[in-house]
Structure formats: structure tokens, C-alpha cells
Amino acid sequence: MKERTRETLTAYTFLAPLIVFVLIFFGYAFARTLYFSFTNYNLFVPPTFKGIDNYAQIITEPRFGIALVNTLVYCLVVTTLQTIGALLMAIVLNQKLSGRGFFRTAFYLPSITSSVVITLIFIWLFQPRGVVAYFINILANHGGPIFAFVIITALAQAFQVWFERRQGLPAGPFDPALLVVSLLVGLVGAWGLTAFGVVRVTDAPPQLFDWLTRQDRVGGVVSYPLLFIIIQNTFTTIPTLMLFFLAGLQGVPQSLYEAASIDGTTPAQKLRFITVPMLRPVTFYVVTTGVIGTLQLFDQVSLLQGTAPLESVISLAYYVYNNVFSPGGEARVGLASAAALILAAITLSVVMIQRRFVVNDEGYS
Amino acid sequence: MSLVAPVNSARPLPDAGWLARRRWSRAGLVYLTLILCSFVFMGPLLFATLSSLKTDPLEYPPRLLFEQLNPANWAAAWTLGRAGSGDGWLGGFAPGADVSFTTRYLVRQGQQPVPPEVVVPRRRPGLAQAVAPIYAADYAKLEAPRQVSATPAAMPDGSPGQLVTYRFRVTYPGQGPKAPKLPLDVTAPIGQVFAGATLAPTLIERAGRVQTYDNAAPGFVGYLLRNYVRVFDNARSITTGQSLFLQWMLNSFGYVLLKVLSTVLIASMAGYALARLAFPGRGSFFVLILFLMTLPNQVLFISNYLVLRDGIWGLSRLWGQPGGMLNSLPGLWAVTFVSLAAVFLMKQFFETLPRELEEAAKIDGASAFQTFWRVIMPNAGPALVALTITTAQGAWNEYFWALVALQTPDDRYTLPIGLNALQRGYGAASDYSLILPGAIISAIPVIILFIVFQRYFIQGVATTGGKE
């Protein structure tokens, strides 16, 4: 009995600093935000109670609606892109290759630098006369040869596969040995057609395309600055998520693939019927983590202030911040608190789904 | 690898060679894909690093090779720096300087070569300078350019002409202060085509007629890392005149140090208690932590900002004046004192340690604290390293809380917030010659950390789920 009391005391002593921190900066903070969401506080005048007015006001506020749509669209697109990209890269990297460590490092390096650094570099890359514009210009000017290359390669591959199959050899449509030859044929062919002037390299000047200040939206939904953030964030999160898939892939028993090989399955079938089902727990984890992470979009939006129009990029998280520290306006803490709680509710429901379906957290490690 | 499609004779079953060709081709294609992916993922960072050396990182078309990468210019910069101030590294213009400069022009046949016009301009450096800058123009004595040689050469369009070389000297007679730079404007008459100089000019203006030198006595570092020197030099505090960028770096280092100390200590203690000590409410406390971990920062920052500004329950008197914690490093430290993910990580780790460790210590009569400090912590080495590194990385990159806790004045910022300020100041003018070097400098410590402790990074991601 005495020993148990002592152990309890020891435990609370060990936990004391954490408890104090959590009480002040989490508990008190959460309670106050909840309280503020029912008041009209402005950071200076003591708050007065307003009931649920803030919640009623927020659902009718156009900017909140825009922030919500931006956040959800961003969340959906980025989660989809990064999950597929990370899975494909993990599959390519999950082979017995020398230099695998190097590639893993090379892929992962950009994502350890801060979102600020990467975003600034991307802002520079996506300037109207930046590096991206340069590459787009080159691609546009080489449209003819590129098209010729693709067509010739596809034709060469089709012909070779047909030829080998006629010989009774088990060549798949993407047979690597034939593909190498087809690619070379495509290169030579495209070069030849260009040299003889059949297809032309044009010399058009670059289109001045400003990703970061355009107001219009792709398909009426995604603004160009938001598309910029989508590209940037997909780029930085793919390598991190790839690590999860790599860990997951190493847990797939090799014997499954060997058994499938004996049955004569193609690589595509192996992916479809072995890899993807076996990775389901990891995929679920990656998707939910991605959703939770993308719902918090803040840094990029903040860094684009002064460049991109606010409405084109504003996210829920930035909406909250912007209502508290609004440049030149009065702080609307009540409204911000209500929005923050809505964001928290969305996040928490995703977390609940995650906790409910991921049986044990060790599934991915 | 042959260009000819591998044709197998009449045999229907693939032989060893057929299979081997597939294996090799497959490996080749996989490597090609991986190299392309490396290009995509490393490309932006590498090209930004390269471009951060350029006078204009937004030049179009973007070049891979430019003046700053030419060793001939490095050597010239070194020599000129020594001639200007005796300092081959950072250069400058000091008393006793004797800078000899040559510049070459192509002159069309039949045209009379005319010496260029050389001026030492008074160009104001930087944006916010508290102290009056020292201008080289006030002390420099210019010796007019004279022709040293003329050799027959072809003009750019192929017509005959001559290559004329002029030499001029800039000296600093008498005594005076050292000027950090020796700017030069060299203007050639119409029709003479610039064909090179001792040092490649910083800018060529007015259709090639004016060659502008930001510093004609730059020294090696002052030339190659010009933008990097300017990041530290140009952005200065309006109140103190100190280099803002340096201050931001120091703030960031200080914050990382504080945050790592508190996080490692508190997360280990709490993690140990949650993993190994029995006490009422343990389960619910852990669930509470899991719940709080998922709360977005936006739910917490309003109150935490107010705590920093006004204090809490009258405790602000302990911290001095109200507002004393806002806009200070301790304030930022306080709101991010320990991350709950770190507590979670340490709990998971301590659960993997064998119980025999504690039982042996208990038999020896050690108290719980002694057991923790003498037995448990020494066995937690790898986990502590991993925690230290991921915490340091997270703290160095911390953006949201720094934005909330550090608002004014700008010398209180940490690097990420400072970079945001640089972007607002210079980005609007599309001047990336300060933003890029600033970004690269702030990426370097994390990259070094990553390269040295790569193993722990990847471990950390696998156990915390990449939460920052």
C-alpha cells in the first residue's frame, strides 16, 4: 500500500512539468477558445456574451465558405496525388539495387528543410520568367519532336511485342528489354524527323504566366496560387510518405510474389492482387495522416500573403489566424474561435476514423 | 545493349539469355527512373543553391554556367581585393589601394577607338542603414584610361575590326576610412562592343554600353558569395544597425537549444512515468494526450498569445511587466515547451526496455529517481538521439508559433519568420538575390544534421508518423 502511494507520488512528480504545460497551453487555451467562440472579443475590450451568433454568422460569411472549399479541395487533391506518388516511388525503390540508400536520401532531402525554405524556392521557380516558365517554354517549343518520339516509341514497342509473341515468347506489353530498344528507336526517329524538317522545333517566346497572382480558377474550383501550393506540397510530402510504404513493402512476404510468378502473373497483376491489398493498413494510415496534415494548411498561405490574392489561397487555418491578426482591421476573435473549433471538429472526426480502423499503430513500422 | 531487337530463333521457350536481357534492361530502366526522380526532387534545391550565387537569380533564360562559376573571375577578384585593401577574401577599398583594371572593346574597322568613361559612383548600399555609409567615391583618385594594345580581330557579325585594350588605375591616396566597396561605372562610346575586362561586370546596361561593377575590388568571397555577404549586410535593424539576418540566426540557434533541452528532459520523464509507473488515471491521461495531440494549433494560439501578453491568473508579475513574454524568445519557448508527440515517442520507447533493468536497481535499493537517472536514461541513448535530432529540426523550422509569439520588432524574429519578412520586402520587387541565399543558409544546418544522423531521421518518421 505504502509502496503504491510512493509510486503514484513519483509518477506525478515526473509528470508535473508536463501537466502544468498541458493545463496552461492546452486545457486553458481550449477552454478559452470555446468561451471566446460565444463572445465578441477583439483582443482589447473585455468580451461580451453573444450566444451562438458567431456560428450563425460564420456559415453565411463568403470568405469562410471560400476557405472551407479551398481547404477541402486542397486536402482531396494533395492526399490523392501524394498517396499514389508515394506508393509508385516506393515500389520502384523497393528492389535489390545498389545505391538504394543514396536515392532514398536524395528523395528525402527536400522534405527535411522547412516549409518556408521550400516554399520560397518554389515561389522563385514559379515566377513569370522563372525556371518553370523556361521548362514549359522548352516543352512547348519541342512539342513536335516529343510527339514524334512518343508515337514512334509506341509503334516500335507494339511491333516488337507482336513479333516476339508470334515467336511464342512471353513478352508483355511493357517488356523492359524491348522497351529499351523502342526508346532508342524513338529517340533516333524523333531526331531524324527533326533533322529532315518533318517536325519542327519552334522558337516561340515564353508565355508570361503568373501562377501566383492570377484570380481565375482552374475548372472554377482551384485557383492558380492554390494549384501552386498543391504542387509544392505534393513535392515535399511524397518522400516522407514513401518511407511508410517502403516499410510496409518490406513486410510483404516475398513468397507471395514467388508463388504468383509460378502461376505466371504479370507485374501489373502482382501490383493489383498482392501489393495493394497487402499494403491496405499502411495506405489507410498514409491517407488519414495526409488528410489530417493537409487540413492544417497554413505556412504556404501565410508566405504568399502580399503576393497572391487572399481569397485565392485562404485556408481554414489561415482564416482563423487572419481574423485574429488581421492587417489593418479589428480582431474578430469570436468568429476566429468558432472557425478554429470547426476545423478541430473536422480534424478530430478524421482522427476518430483513423483510430477506429487502424487496429494497432505498429501496422506501419 | 544492341540496337537490334533480340530475335530468338525458332525456340518457343525463353532461354537464359532472353531472361538475362530482360533483367538488365529492367535494372537500366529502374535506374533511369530513379535518376529522373532524383532530378525532380533534388533539382529545385540544387538549382536554387546554384542560382543564389547569380547577380540576378531570375535571369532569363536561366544559365547553368555563369560568371560567378568562372575560376578566372575568382582569381581576378582575389587579386583586385588584395590591390584594394590587402584583403583577398572580402576585398574593399582602403588607404593605399592601387587597383589596376583593364577593359577590352571590339572596334569596327575604320572607326577611331575612344577610351571609355570611368566613374566611381555614389551608390547607396542596402535598405535600412542606421550609420552613414562610407563612399569610395569620396576618397578614390581615378587615372584616366589609356590604350595599351590594339590587335586585329573580327567583330561579332564577322566583319573586320580590332580588339582594343584600355587600362586605368583607381588609387586611394592619403588617409581615411576603409570603404566596403569600390563601385565602378564604365561607359563605352556607341559602336564599341564590350569584349571582356579584368573582372566580369555585375550588370551590363543600356544595350551593352555601360558595364556596372557593384564592387571592383571584391575579393574571392565578396565576389563568389556576394549575395550571401549582402544578406548579412543589407538587412539591418533600424534601431540598432545590427545585421538582422545574423540576429535571426542567433535567435534560431538559441531557440533550438532551449527547446531541445526542455523537450528531451520533460518528454523522457513523462514518457517514463506513462510507460512504467503505476498510478491512478494513467490510462485516461494517456488518452487525453492522444486527444490533445490532434488539436490544430489554431484552437490554441489565441489564448496562448494572450497568456504571453497578459500573463495568467496574475502570474505575469513573476515574469515582469505585462507583455514581457510576448515578442521574446522565452515566450516562444514557453508556448512550445514540450511537444506531445515527443512524450508519445518516449513512452513507446520506454515500453520496449526490459523490466529487469529496474528490478535489478530496486534490489540494490535505488529510489525511483536514481533508477531513472542512473539506469533508464543511460539505456535510452538511441531514442534520445532520435528525439534530439527531430526536435532540433522541428524547432529550427518552427513557423506558426514563431509567427504568433514574435511579431515586432524584427530583430526578435527567428529565421523562418525573418525569411517571411525578406519575402515580403524583396519578393514584391522580384529581387531574389537576397531571398534565395537566405533560404539556402537556413536550410544548411538541417541538411548537415540530416546527412550526419540520417538513420535517426528515418527512424523518427517511422515511429512518430512524421508529425511536426
Tab-separated table of C-alpha atoms in Angstrom, chain A residues 107-361:
chain	number	residue	atom	x	y	z
A	107	PHE	CA	14.430	11.894	-52.467
A	108	TYR	CA	14.039	12.615	-48.794
A	109	LEU	CA	16.397	15.573	-48.550
A	110	PRO	CA	13.999	18.302	-49.747
A	111	SER	CA	11.335	17.340	-47.241
A	112	ILE	CA	13.520	17.841	-44.181
A	113	THR	CA	14.082	21.511	-44.954
A	114	SER	CA	11.432	23.814	-43.612
A	115	SER	CA	8.214	24.534	-45.455
A	116	VAL	CA	9.359	28.152	-45.540
A	117	VAL	CA	12.576	27.384	-47.414
A	118	ILE	CA	10.899	25.075	-49.920
A	119	THR	CA	8.017	27.472	-50.456
A	120	LEU	CA	10.359	30.393	-51.084
A	121	ILE	CA	12.357	28.322	-53.548
A	122	PHE	CA	9.148	27.311	-55.296
A	123	ILE	CA	7.906	30.890	-55.405
A	124	TRP	CA	11.162	31.734	-57.150
A	125	LEU	CA	10.820	28.776	-59.545
A	126	PHE	CA	7.247	29.737	-60.459
A	127	GLN	CA	7.906	33.403	-61.240
A	128	PRO	CA	6.508	34.576	-64.621
A	129	ARG	CA	10.012	34.406	-66.081
A	130	GLY	CA	11.279	31.706	-63.765
A	131	VAL	CA	12.713	28.248	-64.254
A	132	VAL	CA	9.324	26.545	-64.571
A	133	ALA	CA	8.276	29.004	-67.269
A	134	TYR	CA	11.561	28.233	-69.020
A	135	PHE	CA	10.947	24.472	-68.990
A	136	ILE	CA	7.343	24.879	-70.087
A	137	ASN	CA	8.574	27.052	-72.937
A	138	ILE	CA	11.123	24.410	-73.979
A	139	LEU	CA	8.490	21.675	-73.879
A	140	ALA	CA	6.050	23.799	-75.860
A	141	ASN	CA	8.692	24.564	-78.483
A	142	HIS	CA	9.641	20.890	-78.740
A	143	GLY	CA	6.048	19.691	-78.939
A	144	GLY	CA	6.551	18.224	-82.422
A	145	PRO	CA	9.651	16.126	-81.668
A	146	ILE	CA	8.212	14.980	-78.335
A	147	PHE	CA	5.012	13.865	-80.010
A	148	ALA	CA	7.027	12.080	-82.695
A	149	PHE	CA	9.143	10.381	-80.023
A	150	VAL	CA	6.097	9.075	-78.158
A	151	ILE	CA	4.390	7.811	-81.312
A	152	ILE	CA	7.499	6.137	-82.725
A	153	THR	CA	8.332	4.513	-79.386
A	154	ALA	CA	4.805	3.158	-79.012
A	155	LEU	CA	4.809	1.824	-82.576
A	156	ALA	CA	8.219	0.224	-82.193
A	157	GLN	CA	7.176	-1.387	-78.938
A	158	ALA	CA	3.917	-2.684	-80.398
A	159	PHE	CA	5.718	-4.135	-83.374
A	160	GLN	CA	8.380	-5.846	-81.289
A	161	VAL	CA	5.898	-7.316	-78.852
A	162	TRP	CA	3.818	-8.627	-81.724
A	163	PHE	CA	6.957	-10.112	-83.293
A	164	GLU	CA	8.136	-11.822	-80.104
A	165	ARG	CA	4.704	-13.161	-79.318
A	166	ARG	CA	4.498	-14.627	-82.775
A	167	GLN	CA	7.693	-16.455	-81.922
A	168	GLY	CA	5.929	-17.856	-78.884
A	169	LEU	CA	7.919	-15.800	-76.406
A	170	PRO	CA	6.126	-14.459	-73.314
A	171	ALA	CA	6.726	-10.739	-73.937
A	172	GLY	CA	4.452	-8.367	-72.010
A	173	PRO	CA	3.313	-5.022	-73.443
A	174	PHE	CA	5.942	-3.190	-71.360
A	175	ASP	CA	8.663	-5.793	-71.742
A	176	PRO	CA	11.779	-3.980	-70.473
A	177	ALA	CA	14.287	-5.306	-72.999
A	178	LEU	CA	12.025	-4.372	-75.897
A	179	LEU	CA	11.190	-1.048	-74.277
A	180	VAL	CA	14.876	-0.081	-74.144
A	181	VAL	CA	15.119	-0.732	-77.872
A	182	SER	CA	11.847	1.095	-78.554
A	183	LEU	CA	13.026	4.120	-76.603
A	184	LEU	CA	16.253	4.224	-78.596
A	185	VAL	CA	14.325	3.839	-81.852
A	186	GLY	CA	12.015	6.627	-80.708
A	187	LEU	CA	14.943	8.921	-79.911
A	188	VAL	CA	16.678	8.277	-83.209
A	189	GLY	CA	13.409	8.598	-85.089
A	190	ALA	CA	12.429	11.863	-83.461
A	191	TRP	CA	15.900	13.253	-84.039
A	192	GLY	CA	15.798	12.152	-87.654
A	193	LEU	CA	12.380	13.647	-88.321
A	194	THR	CA	13.562	16.915	-86.784
A	195	ALA	CA	16.777	16.905	-88.804
A	196	PHE	CA	14.852	16.376	-92.047
A	197	GLY	CA	12.380	19.069	-91.114
A	198	VAL	CA	9.323	16.821	-90.919
A	199	VAL	CA	8.632	18.034	-87.374
A	200	ARG	CA	9.836	21.400	-86.250
A	201	VAL	CA	11.338	22.911	-83.138
A	202	THR	CA	9.553	26.219	-82.811
A	203	ASP	CA	11.120	29.314	-81.317
A	204	ALA	CA	8.150	30.932	-79.615
A	205	PRO	CA	8.946	33.350	-76.797
A	206	PRO	CA	7.794	32.304	-73.314
A	207	GLN	CA	4.212	32.977	-72.342
A	208	LEU	CA	4.189	35.262	-69.338
A	209	PHE	CA	2.167	33.161	-66.960
A	210	ASP	CA	1.888	34.366	-63.406
A	211	TRP	CA	0.992	31.425	-61.222
A	212	LEU	CA	0.982	33.442	-58.058
A	213	THR	CA	-1.250	36.406	-58.799
A	214	ARG	CA	-3.942	35.055	-61.080
A	215	GLN	CA	-7.505	35.370	-59.826
A	216	ASP	CA	-9.199	32.855	-62.114
A	217	ARG	CA	-9.699	29.267	-61.106
A	218	VAL	CA	-8.931	26.043	-62.953
A	219	GLY	CA	-12.316	24.451	-63.614
A	220	GLY	CA	-13.826	27.179	-61.480
A	221	VAL	CA	-12.523	25.494	-58.325
A	222	VAL	CA	-8.747	25.596	-57.879
A	223	SER	CA	-7.098	28.984	-58.181
A	224	TYR	CA	-3.623	29.059	-59.721
A	225	PRO	CA	-1.903	30.110	-56.491
A	226	LEU	CA	-3.633	27.194	-54.757
A	227	LEU	CA	-2.515	24.906	-57.570
A	228	PHE	CA	0.981	26.191	-56.893
A	229	ILE	CA	0.666	25.199	-53.227
A	230	ILE	CA	-0.714	21.803	-54.258
A	231	ILE	CA	2.312	21.159	-56.485
A	232	GLN	CA	4.745	22.364	-53.853
A	233	ASN	CA	3.217	20.352	-51.043
A	234	THR	CA	2.849	17.161	-53.051
A	235	PHE	CA	6.508	17.505	-53.919
A	236	THR	CA	7.575	17.760	-50.277
A	237	THR	CA	5.318	15.116	-48.769
A	238	ILE	CA	5.767	12.315	-51.308
A	239	PRO	CA	9.211	11.287	-49.986
A	240	THR	CA	8.033	11.163	-46.370
A	241	LEU	CA	5.019	9.049	-47.213
A	242	MET	CA	7.195	6.912	-49.470
A	243	LEU	CA	9.139	5.861	-46.363
A	244	PHE	CA	5.954	4.419	-44.846
A	245	PHE	CA	5.184	2.493	-47.998
A	246	LEU	CA	8.771	1.249	-48.172
A	247	ALA	CA	8.493	-0.044	-44.613
A	248	GLY	CA	5.157	-1.611	-45.499
A	249	LEU	CA	6.512	-3.227	-48.661
A	250	GLN	CA	9.316	-4.828	-46.719
A	251	GLY	CA	6.653	-6.534	-44.640
A	252	VAL	CA	5.029	-8.183	-47.657
A	253	PRO	CA	6.241	-11.814	-47.706
A	254	GLN	CA	8.410	-12.489	-50.744
A	255	SER	CA	6.887	-15.948	-51.013
A	256	LEU	CA	3.603	-14.434	-52.214
A	257	TYR	CA	5.337	-12.936	-55.247
A	258	GLU	CA	7.238	-16.145	-55.906
A	259	ALA	CA	4.041	-18.165	-55.799
A	260	ALA	CA	2.424	-15.675	-58.154
A	261	SER	CA	5.376	-15.892	-60.534
A	262	ILE	CA	4.965	-19.635	-60.752
A	263	ASP	CA	1.326	-19.079	-61.697
A	264	GLY	CA	2.540	-16.788	-64.464
A	265	THR	CA	1.103	-13.460	-63.295
A	266	THR	CA	2.221	-10.207	-64.869
A	267	PRO	CA	3.831	-7.416	-62.808
A	268	ALA	CA	0.628	-5.392	-63.140
A	269	GLN	CA	-1.397	-8.247	-61.713
A	270	LYS	CA	1.080	-8.653	-58.845
A	271	LEU	CA	0.634	-4.977	-58.030
A	272	ARG	CA	-3.127	-5.235	-58.232
A	273	PHE	CA	-3.659	-8.505	-56.377
A	274	ILE	CA	-0.735	-8.698	-53.935
A	275	THR	CA	0.945	-5.367	-53.266
A	276	VAL	CA	-2.077	-3.103	-52.973
A	277	PRO	CA	-4.157	-5.432	-50.757
A	278	MET	CA	-1.177	-6.245	-48.526
A	279	LEU	CA	-0.468	-2.540	-48.102
A	280	ARG	CA	-4.029	-1.669	-47.157
A	281	PRO	CA	-3.248	-0.837	-43.491
A	282	VAL	CA	-0.301	1.371	-44.488
A	283	THR	CA	-2.333	3.036	-47.204
A	284	PHE	CA	-5.108	3.764	-44.771
A	285	TYR	CA	-2.621	5.272	-42.364
A	286	VAL	CA	-0.977	7.340	-45.103
A	287	VAL	CA	-4.305	8.634	-46.373
A	288	THR	CA	-5.612	9.652	-42.968
A	289	THR	CA	-2.288	11.220	-41.981
A	290	GLY	CA	-2.328	13.069	-45.281
A	291	VAL	CA	-5.868	14.306	-44.703
A	292	ILE	CA	-5.061	15.492	-41.182
A	293	GLY	CA	-1.896	17.213	-42.368
A	294	THR	CA	-3.453	18.939	-45.358
A	295	LEU	CA	-6.405	20.212	-43.340
A	296	GLN	CA	-3.898	22.299	-41.358
A	297	LEU	CA	-2.573	24.142	-44.419
A	298	PHE	CA	-1.133	27.390	-43.114
A	299	ASP	CA	2.552	28.094	-43.814
A	300	GLN	CA	2.310	28.385	-47.590
A	301	VAL	CA	-0.761	30.593	-47.425
A	302	SER	CA	0.979	32.853	-44.959
A	303	LEU	CA	4.102	33.082	-47.129
A	304	LEU	CA	2.037	34.005	-50.173
A	305	GLN	CA	0.479	36.995	-48.446
A	306	GLY	CA	1.432	40.114	-50.304
A	307	THR	CA	1.811	38.058	-53.489
A	308	ALA	CA	-1.326	36.037	-54.119
A	309	PRO	CA	-4.829	37.439	-53.585
A	310	LEU	CA	-6.039	36.366	-50.146
A	311	GLU	CA	-9.245	34.714	-51.363
A	312	SER	CA	-7.371	32.581	-53.883
A	313	VAL	CA	-5.370	30.715	-51.247
A	314	ILE	CA	-7.037	31.267	-47.882
A	315	SER	CA	-7.399	28.050	-45.875
A	316	LEU	CA	-9.403	27.414	-42.726
A	317	ALA	CA	-6.280	27.605	-40.583
A	318	TYR	CA	-5.262	30.887	-42.158
A	319	TYR	CA	-8.811	32.211	-41.909
A	320	VAL	CA	-8.571	31.757	-38.147
A	321	TYR	CA	-5.214	33.481	-37.915
A	322	ASN	CA	-6.256	36.264	-40.262
A	323	ASN	CA	-9.312	37.100	-38.177
A	324	VAL	CA	-7.207	37.467	-35.046
A	325	PHE	CA	-4.190	39.257	-36.517
A	326	SER	CA	-5.899	40.944	-39.413
A	327	PRO	CA	-3.746	43.569	-41.050
A	328	GLY	CA	-5.465	46.898	-40.573
A	329	GLY	CA	-8.750	45.526	-39.267
A	330	GLU	CA	-10.281	44.844	-35.904
A	331	ALA	CA	-9.632	41.385	-34.484
A	332	ARG	CA	-12.708	39.163	-34.673
A	333	VAL	CA	-11.684	36.642	-32.053
A	334	GLY	CA	-15.180	35.225	-31.609
A	335	LEU	CA	-15.501	34.387	-35.270
A	336	ALA	CA	-11.945	33.049	-35.383
A	337	SER	CA	-12.596	30.807	-32.383
A	338	ALA	CA	-15.729	29.405	-33.952
A	339	ALA	CA	-13.820	28.679	-37.180
A	340	ALA	CA	-10.974	27.090	-35.212
A	341	LEU	CA	-13.417	24.786	-33.458
A	342	ILE	CA	-14.988	23.807	-36.768
A	343	LEU	CA	-11.521	22.998	-38.097
A	344	ALA	CA	-10.791	20.988	-34.950
A	345	ALA	CA	-14.072	19.090	-35.317
A	346	ILE	CA	-13.273	18.153	-38.919
A	347	THR	CA	-9.757	17.073	-37.946
A	348	LEU	CA	-10.957	15.094	-34.950
A	349	SER	CA	-13.528	13.173	-36.934
A	350	VAL	CA	-10.804	12.074	-39.365
A	351	VAL	CA	-8.642	11.053	-36.408
A	352	MET	CA	-11.524	9.083	-34.918
A	353	ILE	CA	-11.942	7.202	-38.188
A	354	GLN	CA	-8.217	6.530	-38.204
A	355	ARG	CA	-8.141	5.271	-34.612
A	356	ARG	CA	-11.172	3.103	-35.183
A	357	PHE	CA	-9.886	1.316	-38.235
A	358	VAL	CA	-6.156	1.137	-37.673
A	359	VAL	CA	-6.105	-1.706	-35.201
A	360	ASN	CA	-2.600	-1.190	-33.920
A	361	ASP	CA	-0.184	1.629	-34.520
